Amino acid sequence: MPNRVNNSLIIENAHIMGGPFRNFSGREDKYNRAGQRNFCVTIDDPDDAKNLIDAGWNVRMLAPREGDDAPRYYLQVAVSFNKYPPKVVLLTRRNRTTLDEESVSSLDIAEIRNADVVIQPYNWVMQEGTRNEKRGVKAYLKTLYVTIEEDEFAEKYASEE
C-alpha cells in the first residue's frame, strides 16, 4: 500500500502533451466532463514513472505506436481555481503575463516552447479501514511557467512601453 505523498513534483523542461491531452479551458469532450480543466505531462524516464506509480500517483502509459518504440508514460494534472488557485505565468520575449481562470484557456492551442511545472499531490482514500480500501494521489497544478513559441511578426508588432 502506498505511503502518503507530501512533496510536490517539480518538472523542469516539462513536455505538456497537446490535442486531447490538453484541456485548460475545461471544455466537454469525449475524454472530459464539462468544467474539468487538466493537462497531461510526460514522464520521460521509465524508472521515474515506476517510482511515481509505486508512490500512488496515477501515471498512465501510452502503448508504443510502432513495434520497436518504447511505451510513453504521462501524468494527468488537474487545474483548479477553486480553493487554492494555481500560479500560471505566460512568458514571451517581451512580456510576462499571469494567467487567470479565463485566460488560462489560451494554453489549449499555444505552441509551448518550454514549461516548468510544480505539481501538488492530493492524497485520497476510499472506503478507509475496509478490505476494499483504495488509496492514490491526484495531481493538481500548483505553479506553471510557460514560454510560448512566437510567430515571425511578434517582435515587429510588439507594443513599446
Short mmCIF file of C-alpha atoms in Angstrom, two decimals:
data_model
loop_
_atom_site.label_atom_id
_atom_site.label_comp_id
_atom_site.label_asym_id
_atom_site.label_seq_id
_atom_site.Cartn_x
_atom_site.Cartn_y
_atom_site.Cartn_z
CA MET A 1 0.00 0.00 0.00
CA PRO A 2 1.48 3.39 -0.98
CA ASN A 3 2.54 5.82 1.72
CA ARG A 4 1.27 9.36 1.93
CA VAL A 5 2.93 11.68 -0.63
CA ASN A 6 3.81 15.03 0.91
CA ASN A 7 6.30 16.53 -1.54
CA SER A 8 5.41 18.41 -4.68
CA LEU A 9 6.59 17.05 -8.00
CA ILE A 10 8.84 19.55 -9.81
CA ILE A 11 9.46 19.09 -13.53
CA GLU A 12 11.70 21.49 -15.43
CA ASN A 13 11.57 21.50 -19.23
CA ALA A 14 8.33 19.52 -19.00
CA HIS A 15 6.63 18.24 -22.13
CA ILE A 16 2.94 19.19 -21.98
CA MET A 17 1.09 16.95 -24.38
CA GLY A 18 -1.21 18.50 -26.97
CA GLY A 19 -4.52 17.59 -28.57
CA PRO A 20 -6.96 15.72 -26.34
CA PHE A 21 -4.32 15.66 -23.57
CA ARG A 22 -4.58 19.43 -23.03
CA ASN A 23 -7.79 21.00 -21.71
CA PHE A 24 -7.06 24.17 -19.75
CA SER A 25 -10.49 25.56 -20.74
CA GLY A 26 -12.47 22.69 -19.22
CA ARG A 27 -14.47 22.07 -22.39
CA GLU A 28 -16.58 18.93 -22.52
CA ASP A 29 -15.41 16.27 -24.93
CA LYS A 30 -15.07 12.52 -25.32
CA TYR A 31 -12.45 12.30 -22.54
CA ASN A 32 -13.54 15.15 -20.27
CA ARG A 33 -16.56 16.33 -18.30
CA ALA A 34 -17.53 19.98 -18.71
CA GLY A 35 -15.60 22.25 -16.34
CA GLN A 36 -12.83 19.75 -15.58
CA ARG A 37 -9.62 21.59 -16.50
CA ASN A 38 -6.49 19.48 -16.93
CA PHE A 39 -3.42 18.71 -18.98
CA CYS A 40 -1.01 15.82 -19.29
CA VAL A 41 2.74 15.95 -18.76
CA THR A 42 5.05 13.19 -19.96
CA ILE A 43 7.30 11.27 -17.60
CA ASP A 44 10.30 10.53 -19.81
CA ASP A 45 12.27 8.14 -17.61
CA PRO A 46 10.57 4.74 -17.12
CA ASP A 47 12.25 4.41 -13.70
CA ASP A 48 10.77 7.77 -12.63
CA ALA A 49 7.37 6.60 -13.88
CA LYS A 50 7.65 3.37 -11.86
CA ASN A 51 8.66 5.29 -8.72
CA LEU A 52 5.69 7.63 -9.10
CA ILE A 53 3.32 4.68 -9.64
CA ASP A 54 4.74 2.93 -6.56
CA ALA A 55 4.15 6.12 -4.54
CA GLY A 56 0.49 6.17 -5.62
CA TRP A 57 0.47 8.76 -8.42
CA ASN A 58 -1.89 7.91 -11.30
CA VAL A 59 0.74 7.59 -14.03
CA ARG A 60 -0.66 6.18 -17.26
CA MET A 61 1.03 4.52 -20.18
CA LEU A 62 0.56 5.10 -23.89
CA ALA A 63 1.19 1.95 -25.90
CA PRO A 64 4.03 2.15 -28.42
CA ARG A 65 2.98 3.46 -31.84
CA GLU A 66 5.24 1.03 -33.65
CA GLY A 67 6.69 -2.30 -32.57
CA ASP A 68 10.16 -1.05 -31.59
CA ASP A 69 9.04 2.10 -29.80
CA ALA A 70 9.13 2.21 -26.02
CA PRO A 71 5.90 2.95 -24.16
CA ARG A 72 5.38 6.57 -23.09
CA TYR A 73 4.28 7.50 -19.58
CA TYR A 74 2.25 10.52 -18.60
CA LEU A 75 0.51 12.10 -15.63
CA GLN A 76 -2.79 13.96 -15.88
CA VAL A 77 -2.73 17.17 -13.85
CA ALA A 78 -5.93 18.86 -12.65
CA VAL A 79 -6.16 22.64 -12.94
CA SER A 80 -8.50 24.02 -10.28
CA PHE A 81 -9.15 27.66 -9.46
CA ASN A 82 -11.46 26.85 -6.54
CA LYS A 83 -9.77 26.69 -3.14
CA TYR A 84 -6.08 27.19 -4.00
CA PRO A 85 -5.73 28.72 -7.48
CA PRO A 86 -2.51 27.85 -9.31
CA LYS A 87 0.06 30.41 -10.38
CA VAL A 88 0.28 30.27 -14.19
CA VAL A 89 2.71 32.61 -15.93
CA LEU A 90 2.96 33.00 -19.72
CA LEU A 91 6.33 34.18 -20.97
CA THR A 92 7.20 35.71 -24.34
CA ARG A 93 10.35 37.53 -25.44
CA ARG A 94 8.94 40.84 -24.22
CA ASN A 95 6.18 40.07 -21.73
CA ARG A 96 5.39 38.13 -18.62
CA THR A 97 1.65 37.65 -18.07
CA THR A 98 -0.06 35.95 -15.15
CA LEU A 99 -2.99 33.95 -16.46
CA ASP A 100 -6.28 33.69 -14.58
CA GLU A 101 -9.25 31.34 -14.79
CA GLU A 102 -10.42 32.93 -18.04
CA SER A 103 -7.14 33.48 -19.87
CA VAL A 104 -5.54 30.12 -18.99
CA SER A 105 -7.62 28.53 -21.76
CA SER A 106 -5.25 30.16 -24.28
CA LEU A 107 -2.76 27.40 -23.44
CA ASP A 108 -5.01 24.84 -25.16
CA ILE A 109 -3.76 25.98 -28.57
CA ALA A 110 -0.44 27.59 -27.66
CA GLU A 111 2.78 26.35 -29.20
CA ILE A 112 4.72 25.67 -26.00
CA ARG A 113 8.49 26.03 -26.26
CA ASN A 114 9.27 25.38 -22.58
CA ALA A 115 7.32 24.61 -19.43
CA ASP A 116 8.40 24.39 -15.81
CA VAL A 117 5.75 22.94 -13.54
CA VAL A 118 5.16 22.27 -9.85
CA ILE A 119 2.53 19.61 -9.18
CA GLN A 120 0.87 19.40 -5.78
CA PRO A 121 -0.18 15.95 -4.52
CA TYR A 122 -3.62 15.31 -3.05
CA ASN A 123 -3.78 12.03 -1.15
CA TRP A 124 -7.18 10.36 -1.33
CA VAL A 125 -8.65 7.30 0.37
CA MET A 126 -11.87 5.42 -0.46
CA GLN A 127 -13.53 3.05 1.99
CA GLU A 128 -10.85 3.58 4.62
CA GLY A 129 -10.37 0.73 7.07
CA THR A 130 -12.14 -1.88 4.95
CA ARG A 131 -10.83 -4.71 2.80
CA ASN A 132 -11.84 -2.67 -0.25
CA GLU A 133 -9.77 0.35 0.81
CA LYS A 134 -8.20 2.20 -2.12
CA ARG A 135 -5.61 4.96 -1.97
CA GLY A 136 -3.99 7.18 -4.51
CA VAL A 137 -2.51 10.55 -5.27
CA LYS A 138 -4.24 13.07 -7.51
CA ALA A 139 -2.04 15.64 -9.23
CA TYR A 140 -3.03 19.31 -9.00
CA LEU A 141 -1.28 22.20 -10.70
CA LYS A 142 0.45 24.49 -8.20
CA THR A 143 2.75 26.54 -10.45
CA LEU A 144 3.35 26.67 -14.20
CA TYR A 145 5.74 28.88 -16.13
CA VAL A 146 5.18 28.54 -19.88
CA THR A 147 7.28 30.03 -22.66
CA ILE A 148 5.43 30.05 -25.95
CA GLU A 149 6.75 30.00 -29.49
CA GLU A 150 6.15 33.36 -31.12
CA ASP A 151 5.46 33.96 -34.79
CA GLU A 152 7.65 35.99 -37.15
CA PHE A 153 5.79 39.26 -36.55
CA ALA A 154 5.58 39.18 -32.74
CA GLU A 155 8.69 41.32 -32.31
CA LYS A 156 7.77 43.73 -35.10
CA TYR A 157 4.32 44.50 -33.71
CA ALA A 158 5.10 44.34 -30.00
CA SER A 159 3.90 47.46 -28.21
CA GLU A 160 6.55 49.81 -26.90
CA GLU A 161 6.35 50.61 -23.23
#
